Coordinates of N, CA and C in Angstrom, one line a residue:
Chain A
D115 N -21.4 -78.4 -65.8 CA -22.4 -79.3 -66.3 C -23.6 -78.4 -66.8
V116 N -24.3 -78.9 -67.8 CA -25.5 -78.2 -68.3 C -26.6 -78.5 -67.3
V117 N -27.3 -77.5 -66.8 CA -28.4 -77.7 -65.9 C -29.7 -77.5 -66.7
L118 N -30.6 -78.5 -66.6 CA -31.9 -78.4 -67.2 C -32.9 -78.2 -66.1
T119 N -33.6 -77.1 -66.2 CA -34.6 -76.7 -65.2 C -36.0 -76.9 -65.7
Q120 N -36.7 -77.9 -65.1 CA -38.0 -78.2 -65.6 C -39.1 -77.5 -64.7
T121 N -40.1 -76.9 -65.3 CA -41.2 -76.3 -64.6 C -42.5 -76.7 -65.3
P122 N -43.6 -76.9 -64.6 CA -43.6 -76.9 -63.1 C -43.0 -78.2 -62.6
V123 N -42.9 -78.3 -61.3 CA -42.4 -79.6 -60.6 C -43.6 -80.6 -60.6
S124 N -44.8 -80.0 -60.4 CA -45.9 -80.9 -60.5 C -47.1 -80.2 -61.2
L125 N -48.0 -81.0 -61.8 CA -49.0 -80.5 -62.7 C -50.3 -81.3 -62.4
L126 N -51.3 -80.6 -62.1 CA -52.6 -81.2 -61.9 C -53.5 -80.9 -63.1
I127 N -53.9 -81.9 -63.8 CA -54.6 -81.7 -65.1 C -55.9 -82.6 -65.1
S128 N -57.0 -82.1 -65.6 CA -58.2 -82.9 -65.8 C -58.1 -83.7 -67.0
L129 N -58.7 -84.9 -66.9 CA -58.8 -85.7 -68.1 C -59.3 -84.9 -69.3
G130 N -58.6 -85.1 -70.4 CA -59.0 -84.3 -71.6 C -58.4 -83.0 -71.7
G131 N -57.8 -82.5 -70.7 CA -57.1 -81.2 -70.7 C -55.8 -81.2 -71.4
Q132 N -55.1 -80.0 -71.3 CA -53.8 -79.9 -72.0 C -52.8 -79.6 -70.9
A133 N -51.6 -80.2 -71.1 CA -50.5 -79.9 -70.2 C -49.3 -79.4 -70.9
S134 N -48.6 -78.5 -70.3 CA -47.4 -77.9 -70.9 C -46.2 -78.0 -69.9
I135 N -45.1 -78.5 -70.3 CA -43.9 -78.6 -69.4 C -42.8 -77.9 -70.1
S136 N -42.1 -77.1 -69.3 CA -40.9 -76.3 -69.8 C -39.6 -77.0 -69.4
C137 N -38.7 -76.9 -70.2 CA -37.3 -77.4 -69.9 C -36.3 -76.3 -70.4
R138 N -35.7 -75.6 -69.5 CA -34.8 -74.6 -69.8 C -33.4 -75.0 -69.5
S139 N -32.5 -74.7 -70.4 CA -31.1 -75.2 -70.3 C -30.2 -74.0 -69.9
S140 N -29.1 -74.3 -69.2 CA -28.2 -73.3 -68.8 C -27.2 -72.9 -69.9
Q141 N -27.2 -73.7 -71.0 CA -26.4 -73.4 -72.2 C -27.2 -73.8 -73.4
S142 N -26.9 -73.2 -74.5 CA -27.5 -73.7 -75.8 C -27.3 -75.1 -76.0
L143 N -28.3 -75.8 -76.5 CA -28.2 -77.2 -76.8 C -28.0 -77.6 -78.2
V144 N -27.6 -76.5 -79.0 CA -27.3 -76.8 -80.4 C -25.9 -77.4 -80.5
H145 N -25.8 -78.5 -81.0 CA -24.5 -79.2 -81.2 C -23.7 -78.6 -82.3
S146 N -22.4 -78.8 -82.3 CA -21.6 -78.3 -83.4 C -22.0 -78.8 -84.7
N147 N -22.7 -80.0 -84.8 CA -23.1 -80.5 -86.0 C -24.4 -79.9 -86.5
G148 N -25.0 -79.0 -85.7 CA -26.2 -78.3 -86.0 C -27.5 -79.0 -85.4
N149 N -27.4 -80.2 -84.9 CA -28.5 -80.9 -84.3 C -28.7 -80.4 -82.9
T150 N -29.9 -80.6 -82.4 CA -30.2 -80.2 -81.0 C -30.6 -81.5 -80.3
Y151 N -29.8 -82.0 -79.3 CA -30.1 -83.3 -78.7 C -30.8 -83.1 -77.4
L152 N -32.1 -82.8 -77.5 CA -33.0 -82.6 -76.3 C -34.1 -83.6 -76.5
H153 N -34.2 -84.5 -75.5 CA -35.2 -85.6 -75.6 C -36.2 -85.5 -74.4
W154 N -37.3 -86.1 -74.6 CA -38.3 -86.1 -73.5 C -38.7 -87.6 -73.2
Y155 N -38.9 -87.9 -71.9 CA -39.2 -89.2 -71.5 C -40.4 -89.1 -70.5
L156 N -41.1 -90.2 -70.4 CA -42.1 -90.4 -69.4 C -41.8 -91.6 -68.6
Q157 N -41.8 -91.5 -67.3 CA -41.8 -92.7 -66.4 C -43.1 -92.9 -65.7
K158 N -43.8 -93.9 -66.2 CA -45.1 -94.2 -65.5 C -44.8 -95.0 -64.2
P159 N -45.8 -94.9 -63.3 CA -45.5 -95.6 -62.0 C -45.2 -97.1 -62.2
G160 N -44.1 -97.5 -61.5 CA -43.7 -98.9 -61.6 C -43.1 -99.3 -62.9
Q161 N -42.8 -98.4 -63.8 CA -42.2 -98.8 -65.1 C -40.9 -98.1 -65.3
S162 N -40.2 -98.5 -66.3 CA -39.0 -97.8 -66.7 C -39.3 -96.6 -67.6
P163 N -38.5 -95.6 -67.6 CA -38.7 -94.5 -68.5 C -38.9 -95.0 -70.0
Q164 N -39.7 -94.2 -70.7 CA -39.9 -94.5 -72.1 C -39.7 -93.2 -72.9
L165 N -39.1 -93.3 -74.1 CA -38.8 -92.2 -74.9 C -40.1 -91.7 -75.6
L166 N -40.4 -90.4 -75.5 CA -41.5 -89.8 -76.1 C -41.1 -89.0 -77.4
I167 N -40.2 -88.1 -77.2 CA -39.7 -87.2 -78.2 C -38.2 -87.2 -78.3
Y168 N -37.6 -87.2 -79.5 CA -36.2 -87.1 -79.6 C -35.9 -85.9 -80.5
Q169 N -34.7 -85.3 -80.2 CA -34.3 -84.1 -80.9 C -35.4 -83.1 -81.0
V170 N -35.8 -82.7 -79.9 CA -36.8 -81.5 -79.7 C -38.2 -81.8 -80.1
S171 N -38.4 -82.4 -81.3 CA -39.8 -82.4 -81.8 C -40.2 -83.7 -82.6
N172 N -39.4 -84.7 -82.5 CA -39.7 -85.9 -83.3 C -40.3 -87.0 -82.4
R173 N -41.5 -87.4 -82.7 CA -42.2 -88.4 -81.9 C -41.5 -89.7 -82.1
F174 N -41.2 -90.5 -81.0 CA -40.7 -91.8 -81.2 C -41.8 -92.7 -81.7
S175 N -41.4 -93.9 -82.2 CA -42.3 -94.8 -82.7 C -43.4 -95.2 -81.7
G176 N -44.7 -95.1 -82.2 CA -45.8 -95.5 -81.4 C -46.3 -94.5 -80.4
I177 N -45.7 -93.3 -80.4 CA -46.1 -92.2 -79.5 C -47.2 -91.4 -80.2
P178 N -48.4 -91.3 -79.5 CA -49.5 -90.6 -80.2 C -49.2 -89.1 -80.5
D179 N -50.0 -88.6 -81.4 CA -49.7 -87.2 -81.8 C -50.3 -86.2 -80.8
R180 N -50.8 -86.7 -79.7 CA -51.2 -85.8 -78.6 C -50.0 -85.2 -77.9
F181 N -48.8 -85.9 -78.1 CA -47.6 -85.4 -77.6 C -46.8 -84.6 -78.7
S182 N -46.4 -83.4 -78.3 CA -45.6 -82.6 -79.2 C -44.5 -81.9 -78.5
G183 N -43.4 -81.7 -79.1 CA -42.2 -81.0 -78.6 C -41.9 -79.9 -79.5
S184 N -41.4 -78.8 -78.8 CA -40.9 -77.6 -79.6 C -39.8 -76.9 -78.8
G185 N -39.3 -75.9 -79.5 CA -38.3 -75.1 -78.8 C -37.0 -75.1 -79.6
S186 N -36.0 -74.3 -79.1 CA -34.7 -74.1 -79.7 C -33.8 -73.5 -78.7
G187 N -32.5 -73.7 -79.0 CA -31.5 -73.0 -78.2 C -31.5 -73.5 -76.7
T188 N -32.1 -72.7 -75.9 CA -32.1 -73.1 -74.4 C -33.5 -73.3 -73.9
D189 N -34.6 -73.0 -74.7 CA -35.9 -73.2 -74.2 C -36.7 -74.2 -75.0
F190 N -37.3 -75.2 -74.2 CA -38.0 -76.3 -74.9 C -39.3 -76.5 -74.1
T191 N -40.3 -77.0 -74.8 CA -41.6 -77.3 -74.3 C -42.1 -78.6 -74.8
L192 N -42.7 -79.4 -73.9 CA -43.5 -80.6 -74.2 C -44.9 -80.3 -73.9
K193 N -45.8 -80.5 -74.9 CA -47.2 -80.3 -74.8 C -47.9 -81.7 -74.9
I194 N -48.9 -81.9 -74.0 CA -49.7 -83.1 -74.0 C -51.1 -82.6 -74.1
S195 N -51.8 -82.9 -75.2 CA -53.2 -82.5 -75.4 C -54.1 -83.7 -75.1
R196 N -55.3 -83.4 -74.7 CA -56.3 -84.4 -74.4 C -55.7 -85.5 -73.5
V197 N -55.3 -85.0 -72.3 CA -54.7 -85.9 -71.4 C -55.5 -87.1 -71.1
E198 N -54.9 -88.3 -71.1 CA -55.5 -89.6 -70.8 C -54.9 -90.2 -69.5
P199 N -55.6 -91.1 -68.8 CA -55.0 -91.7 -67.6 C -53.7 -92.3 -67.8
E200 N -53.4 -92.8 -69.0 CA -52.1 -93.5 -69.2 C -51.0 -92.5 -69.4
D201 N -51.3 -91.2 -69.4 CA -50.2 -90.2 -69.5 C -49.6 -89.8 -68.1
L202 N -50.2 -90.3 -67.1 CA -49.7 -89.9 -65.7 C -48.4 -90.5 -65.4
G203 N -47.6 -89.7 -64.7 CA -46.2 -90.2 -64.3 C -45.3 -89.0 -64.2
V204 N -44.0 -89.2 -64.3 CA -43.0 -88.2 -64.2 C -42.4 -88.0 -65.6
Y205 N -42.3 -86.8 -66.0 CA -41.7 -86.4 -67.3 C -40.3 -85.8 -67.1
Y206 N -39.4 -86.2 -67.9 CA -38.0 -85.7 -67.9 C -37.6 -85.3 -69.2
C207 N -36.8 -84.2 -69.2 CA -36.0 -83.9 -70.4 C -34.6 -84.3 -70.2
L208 N -33.9 -84.6 -71.3 CA -32.5 -85.1 -71.3 C -31.8 -84.4 -72.4
Q209 N -30.5 -83.9 -72.1 CA -29.7 -83.3 -73.2 C -28.5 -84.2 -73.3
R210 N -28.1 -84.4 -74.6 CA -26.8 -85.1 -74.7 C -25.9 -84.3 -75.7
T211 N -26.2 -83.0 -75.8 CA -25.3 -82.2 -76.6 C -24.0 -82.0 -76.0
H212 N -24.0 -81.8 -74.7 CA -22.8 -81.6 -73.9 C -22.5 -82.7 -72.9
N213 N -21.2 -83.0 -72.7 CA -20.8 -84.0 -71.7 C -20.6 -83.3 -70.4
P214 N -21.1 -83.9 -69.3 CA -22.0 -85.1 -69.2 C -23.4 -84.8 -69.6
W215 N -24.0 -85.9 -70.1 CA -25.4 -85.8 -70.5 C -26.2 -85.6 -69.1
T216 N -27.2 -84.7 -69.2 CA -27.9 -84.4 -68.0 C -29.4 -84.4 -68.2
F217 N -30.1 -84.7 -67.1 CA -31.6 -84.8 -67.0 C -32.1 -83.6 -66.3
G218 N -33.3 -83.2 -66.7 CA -34.1 -82.3 -65.9 C -34.5 -82.9 -64.6
G219 N -35.0 -82.1 -63.7 CA -35.4 -82.6 -62.4 C -36.7 -83.4 -62.3
G220 N -37.5 -83.3 -63.4 CA -38.7 -84.1 -63.5 C -39.9 -83.3 -63.2
T221 N -41.0 -83.6 -63.9 CA -42.3 -83.0 -63.7 C -43.4 -84.1 -63.5
K222 N -44.1 -84.1 -62.4 CA -45.0 -85.1 -62.1 C -46.4 -84.6 -62.5
L223 N -47.0 -85.4 -63.4 CA -48.3 -85.1 -64.0 C -49.3 -86.0 -63.2
E224 N -50.3 -85.3 -62.6 CA -51.3 -86.0 -61.8 C -52.7 -85.5 -62.3
L225 N -53.7 -86.3 -62.0 CA -55.1 -86.0 -62.3 C -55.7 -85.1 -61.3
K226 N -56.4 -84.1 -61.8 CA -57.1 -83.2 -60.9 C -58.4 -83.9 -60.4
Chain B
E62 N -37.6 -108.2 -81.2 CA -37.8 -107.1 -80.3 C -36.5 -106.9 -79.4
V63 N -36.1 -105.7 -79.3 CA -35.0 -105.4 -78.4 C -35.4 -105.5 -76.9
Q64 N -34.7 -106.3 -76.2 CA -35.0 -106.4 -74.7 C -33.7 -106.3 -74.0
L65 N -33.7 -105.6 -72.8 CA -32.6 -105.5 -71.9 C -33.0 -105.9 -70.6
Q66 N -32.1 -106.6 -69.8 CA -32.4 -107.0 -68.5 C -31.2 -106.9 -67.6
E67 N -31.3 -106.1 -66.5 CA -30.3 -105.9 -65.6 C -30.3 -107.0 -64.6
S68 N -29.1 -107.4 -64.1 CA -29.0 -108.4 -63.0 C -27.8 -108.0 -62.1
G69 N -27.9 -108.4 -60.8 CA -26.9 -108.1 -59.9 C -27.4 -108.0 -58.5
P70 N -26.5 -107.9 -57.5 CA -27.0 -107.9 -56.1 C -27.8 -106.7 -55.8
G71 N -28.8 -106.8 -54.9 CA -29.6 -105.7 -54.5 C -29.0 -105.0 -53.3
L72 N -28.0 -105.6 -52.7 CA -27.5 -105.0 -51.5 C -25.9 -105.1 -51.6
V73 N -25.3 -103.9 -51.3 CA -23.9 -103.8 -51.4 C -23.4 -103.1 -50.1
K74 N -22.3 -103.5 -49.6 CA -21.8 -102.8 -48.4 C -21.0 -101.6 -48.8
P75 N -21.0 -100.6 -47.9 CA -20.2 -99.4 -48.2 C -18.7 -99.8 -48.4
S76 N -18.1 -99.1 -49.3 CA -16.6 -99.2 -49.6 C -16.4 -100.4 -50.6
Q77 N -17.4 -101.2 -50.8 CA -17.3 -102.3 -51.7 C -17.6 -101.9 -53.2
S78 N -17.6 -102.8 -54.1 CA -17.9 -102.5 -55.5 C -19.3 -103.0 -55.9
L79 N -19.9 -102.2 -56.7 CA -21.3 -102.6 -57.2 C -21.0 -103.1 -58.6
S80 N -21.5 -104.3 -58.9 CA -21.3 -104.9 -60.3 C -22.7 -105.3 -60.8
L81 N -23.0 -104.8 -62.0 CA -24.3 -105.1 -62.6 C -24.0 -105.6 -64.0
T82 N -24.9 -106.5 -64.5 CA -24.9 -107.0 -65.9 C -26.1 -106.6 -66.6
C83 N -26.0 -106.2 -67.8 CA -27.1 -105.9 -68.7 C -27.1 -106.9 -69.9
S84 N -28.1 -107.8 -69.9 CA -28.2 -108.8 -71.0 C -29.1 -108.3 -72.0
V85 N -28.7 -108.3 -73.3 CA -29.4 -107.8 -74.4 C -29.8 -108.9 -75.3
T86 N -31.1 -108.9 -75.7 CA -31.6 -109.8 -76.7 C -32.3 -109.1 -77.8
G87 N -32.2 -109.6 -79.0 CA -32.9 -109.0 -80.1 C -32.2 -108.0 -80.9
Y88 N -30.9 -107.7 -80.4 CA -30.1 -106.7 -81.1 C -28.7 -106.8 -80.6
S89 N -27.7 -106.6 -81.5 CA -26.3 -106.7 -81.2 C -25.8 -105.5 -80.5
I90 N -25.0 -105.7 -79.5 CA -24.4 -104.5 -78.8 C -23.2 -104.0 -79.6
T91 N -22.9 -104.6 -80.7 CA -21.8 -104.1 -81.6 C -22.4 -103.0 -82.5
S92 N -23.6 -102.6 -82.3 CA -24.3 -101.5 -83.0 C -24.8 -100.5 -81.9
N93 N -24.8 -99.3 -82.2 CA -25.4 -98.2 -81.3 C -24.5 -98.0 -80.0
Y94 N -25.2 -97.4 -79.1 CA -24.5 -97.1 -77.8 C -25.4 -97.7 -76.7
W95 N -24.7 -98.0 -75.6 CA -25.3 -98.8 -74.5 C -25.0 -98.1 -73.2
G96 N -26.0 -97.6 -72.5 CA -25.7 -96.8 -71.3 C -26.2 -97.3 -70.0
W97 N -25.7 -96.7 -69.0 CA -26.2 -96.9 -67.6 C -26.7 -95.6 -67.1
I98 N -27.9 -95.7 -66.5 CA -28.6 -94.5 -65.9 C -29.1 -94.9 -64.6
R99 N -29.1 -94.0 -63.6 CA -29.6 -94.4 -62.3 C -30.6 -93.3 -61.8
K100 N -31.6 -93.8 -61.0 CA -32.6 -92.9 -60.5 C -32.5 -93.0 -59.0
F101 N -32.2 -91.9 -58.3 CA -32.1 -91.8 -56.9 C -33.5 -91.8 -56.2
P102 N -33.6 -92.1 -55.0 CA -34.8 -91.9 -54.2 C -35.3 -90.5 -54.4
G103 N -36.6 -90.3 -54.7 CA -37.0 -89.0 -55.2 C -37.1 -89.1 -56.7
N104 N -36.8 -88.0 -57.4 CA -37.0 -88.1 -58.9 C -35.7 -87.9 -59.6
K105 N -34.6 -87.6 -59.0 CA -33.3 -87.3 -59.7 C -32.8 -88.4 -60.5
M106 N -32.5 -88.1 -61.8 CA -31.9 -89.1 -62.7 C -30.5 -88.7 -63.0
E107 N -29.6 -89.7 -63.2 CA -28.2 -89.4 -63.5 C -27.8 -90.3 -64.6
W108 N -27.2 -89.7 -65.7 CA -26.5 -90.5 -66.7 C -25.1 -90.9 -66.2
M109 N -24.8 -92.2 -66.2 CA -23.5 -92.6 -65.6 C -22.5 -92.8 -66.7
G110 N -22.9 -93.3 -67.8 CA -21.9 -93.5 -68.9 C -22.4 -94.4 -70.0
Y111 N -21.6 -94.6 -71.0 CA -22.0 -95.6 -72.0 C -20.8 -96.3 -72.6
I112 N -21.1 -97.4 -73.3 CA -20.1 -98.1 -74.1 C -20.6 -98.1 -75.5
S113 N -19.8 -97.8 -76.5 CA -20.2 -97.7 -77.8 C -20.1 -99.0 -78.6
Y114 N -20.6 -99.0 -79.8 CA -20.6 -100.2 -80.7 C -19.2 -100.7 -80.9
S115 N -18.2 -99.8 -80.8 CA -16.8 -100.2 -81.0 C -16.1 -100.5 -79.7
G116 N -16.7 -100.3 -78.6 CA -16.1 -100.6 -77.3 C -15.5 -99.4 -76.6
S117 N -15.6 -98.2 -77.2 CA -15.1 -97.0 -76.5 C -16.1 -96.7 -75.5
T118 N -15.7 -95.9 -74.5 CA -16.5 -95.6 -73.4 C -16.5 -94.1 -73.1
S119 N -17.6 -93.6 -72.4 CA -17.6 -92.2 -72.0 C -18.3 -92.3 -70.6
Y120 N -17.8 -91.5 -69.7 CA -18.3 -91.6 -68.3 C -18.6 -90.2 -67.8
N121 N -19.6 -90.1 -66.9 CA -19.9 -88.9 -66.2 C -18.7 -88.6 -65.3
P122 N -18.2 -87.4 -65.5 CA -17.0 -87.0 -64.6 C -17.3 -87.0 -63.1
S123 N -18.6 -86.9 -62.8 CA -19.0 -86.9 -61.3 C -18.6 -88.2 -60.7
L124 N -18.5 -89.2 -61.5 CA -18.1 -90.6 -61.0 C -16.7 -90.8 -61.0
K125 N -15.9 -89.8 -61.5 CA -14.5 -89.8 -61.5 C -13.9 -91.1 -61.9
S126 N -13.0 -91.7 -61.1 CA -12.4 -93.0 -61.5 C -13.1 -94.2 -60.9
R127 N -14.3 -94.0 -60.4 CA -14.9 -95.1 -59.7 C -15.6 -96.0 -60.7
I128 N -15.9 -95.6 -61.9 CA -16.8 -96.3 -62.8 C -16.0 -97.0 -63.9
S129 N -16.5 -98.1 -64.3 CA -16.0 -98.8 -65.5 C -17.2 -99.5 -66.2
I130 N -17.3 -99.4 -67.5 CA -18.3 -100.1 -68.3 C -17.5 -100.9 -69.3
T131 N -17.8 -102.2 -69.3 CA -17.2 -103.1 -70.2 C -18.2 -104.0 -70.9
R132 N -17.8 -104.9 -71.8 CA -18.8 -105.7 -72.5 C -18.2 -107.0 -72.8
D133 N -19.1 -108.0 -73.1 CA -18.7 -109.3 -73.6 C -19.6 -109.5 -74.9
T134 N -19.0 -109.3 -76.0 CA -19.8 -109.3 -77.3 C -20.3 -110.8 -77.6
S135 N -19.6 -111.7 -77.1 CA -19.9 -113.1 -77.4 C -21.2 -113.5 -76.6
K136 N -21.5 -112.8 -75.5 CA -22.7 -113.1 -74.7 C -23.7 -111.9 -74.9
N137 N -23.4 -110.9 -75.7 CA -24.2 -109.8 -75.9 C -24.6 -109.1 -74.6
Q138 N -23.6 -108.9 -73.7 CA -23.9 -108.3 -72.4 C -22.9 -107.2 -72.2
F139 N -23.3 -106.2 -71.5 CA -22.4 -105.2 -71.0 C -22.6 -105.0 -69.5
F140 N -21.6 -104.4 -68.9 CA -21.4 -104.5 -67.4 C -21.1 -103.1 -66.9
L141 N -21.6 -102.9 -65.6 CA -21.2 -101.7 -64.9 C -20.5 -102.1 -63.6
Q142 N -19.4 -101.5 -63.4 CA -18.7 -101.6 -62.1 C -18.5 -100.3 -61.5
L143 N -19.0 -100.1 -60.3 CA -18.8 -98.8 -59.5 C -18.1 -99.2 -58.2
N144 N -17.0 -98.6 -58.1 CA -16.1 -98.9 -56.9 C -16.4 -98.0 -55.7
S145 N -15.9 -98.4 -54.6 CA -16.0 -97.6 -53.4 C -17.3 -96.9 -53.2
V146 N -18.3 -97.7 -53.2 CA -19.7 -97.2 -53.0 C -20.0 -96.6 -51.6
T147 N -20.9 -95.7 -51.6 CA -21.3 -95.1 -50.3 C -22.9 -95.2 -50.3
T148 N -23.5 -94.8 -49.3 CA -24.9 -94.8 -49.2 C -25.5 -93.9 -50.3
E149 N -24.8 -92.9 -50.7 CA -25.3 -92.0 -51.8 C -25.4 -92.7 -53.1
D150 N -24.9 -93.9 -53.3 CA -25.1 -94.7 -54.5 C -26.3 -95.5 -54.5
T151 N -27.1 -95.5 -53.4 CA -28.3 -96.2 -53.4 C -29.3 -95.6 -54.4
A152 N -29.8 -96.5 -55.3 CA -30.6 -96.0 -56.4 C -31.1 -97.2 -57.2
T153 N -32.0 -96.9 -58.1 CA -32.4 -97.9 -59.1 C -31.5 -97.7 -60.4
Y154 N -30.9 -98.8 -60.8 CA -30.0 -98.7 -61.9 C -30.6 -99.3 -63.2
Y155 N -30.6 -98.5 -64.3 CA -31.1 -99.0 -65.5 C -30.0 -99.1 -66.6
C156 N -30.2 -100.1 -67.4 CA -29.4 -100.1 -68.7 C -30.3 -99.7 -69.8
A157 N -29.8 -99.1 -70.9 CA -30.6 -98.7 -72.0 C -29.8 -98.6 -73.2
R158 N -30.4 -98.7 -74.4 CA -29.8 -98.5 -75.7 C -30.0 -97.1 -76.1
Y159 N -28.9 -96.4 -76.6 CA -29.1 -95.1 -77.1 C -29.0 -95.2 -78.6
S160 N -30.0 -94.7 -79.3 CA -30.0 -94.6 -80.7 C -30.4 -93.2 -81.0
T161 N -31.6 -92.9 -81.3 CA -32.1 -91.5 -81.5 C -32.3 -90.9 -80.1
G162 N -32.4 -91.7 -79.1 CA -32.5 -91.3 -77.7 C -32.3 -92.6 -76.9
F163 N -32.6 -92.6 -75.6 CA -32.6 -93.9 -74.9 C -33.9 -94.6 -75.3
D164 N -33.9 -95.4 -76.3 CA -35.2 -95.9 -76.8 C -35.6 -97.3 -76.2
Y165 N -34.7 -98.0 -75.7 CA -35.1 -99.3 -75.1 C -34.3 -99.3 -73.7
W166 N -35.1 -99.7 -72.7 CA -34.6 -99.7 -71.3 C -34.9 -101.1 -70.7
G167 N -34.0 -101.4 -69.7 CA -34.3 -102.6 -68.9 C -35.3 -102.2 -67.8
Q168 N -35.7 -103.2 -67.1 CA -36.7 -102.9 -66.0 C -36.2 -102.2 -64.8
G169 N -34.9 -102.2 -64.7 CA -34.2 -101.6 -63.6 C -34.0 -102.5 -62.4
V170 N -32.9 -102.3 -61.7 CA -32.6 -103.1 -60.5 C -32.3 -102.1 -59.4
M171 N -33.0 -102.3 -58.2 CA -32.8 -101.4 -57.1 C -31.6 -101.9 -56.3
V172 N -30.6 -101.0 -56.1 CA -29.4 -101.4 -55.3 C -29.4 -100.5 -54.1
T173 N -29.2 -101.1 -52.9 CA -29.1 -100.4 -51.7 C -27.7 -100.6 -51.2
V174 N -27.1 -99.5 -50.8 CA -25.8 -99.6 -50.1 C -26.0 -99.4 -48.6
S175 N -25.7 -100.4 -47.9 CA -25.9 -100.4 -46.5 C -25.0 -101.5 -45.8
S176 N -24.6 -101.2 -44.6 CA -23.8 -102.2 -43.9 C -24.7 -103.2 -43.1

């Protein structure tokens, strides 16, 4: 199975600050069709996960441009600029290039 | 608006089967892919499998032959059955639509496996 390693495990950020989360894959996530199926999710406390970024760098509908995704191959990054209270929760990366689809271990974003 | 809602028992005895229903409104399950994901105590998330718009399925091999995902298109519902459960299957179970990603999720149902 593809292992997605997320770092850091937890992140203390001040309001208005910037957060960066890494997701490293044990294999290249480039699909045979040329697409890279690496997505990012946020699970806020008491809520279901929500899609933030799909296919590395595409913001899902309604997601503010404070969220950005980048990367290629095996190394991916989610950046959150101007952190707001509503950004707190656990962030996950997910790959569906290889079967089985796998999640990263999660990164908890908390306020400093 | 697309909405999903899981339903099913919150408590299952070891060795029995876990059965959950995902009811979908606002969108037909004969389009896209429809998956089950679970979150264990702590942060670990696991993709369990999906059923496609055509009714084909794909499962996480870690669940081996214990899992089955089926659907009833007349009711716009899809189902999860997980056999021979153990305490390690205690988790919150989510159903979700997969389009460009898992873009719509149910609220989740917590299932405890205990005697």
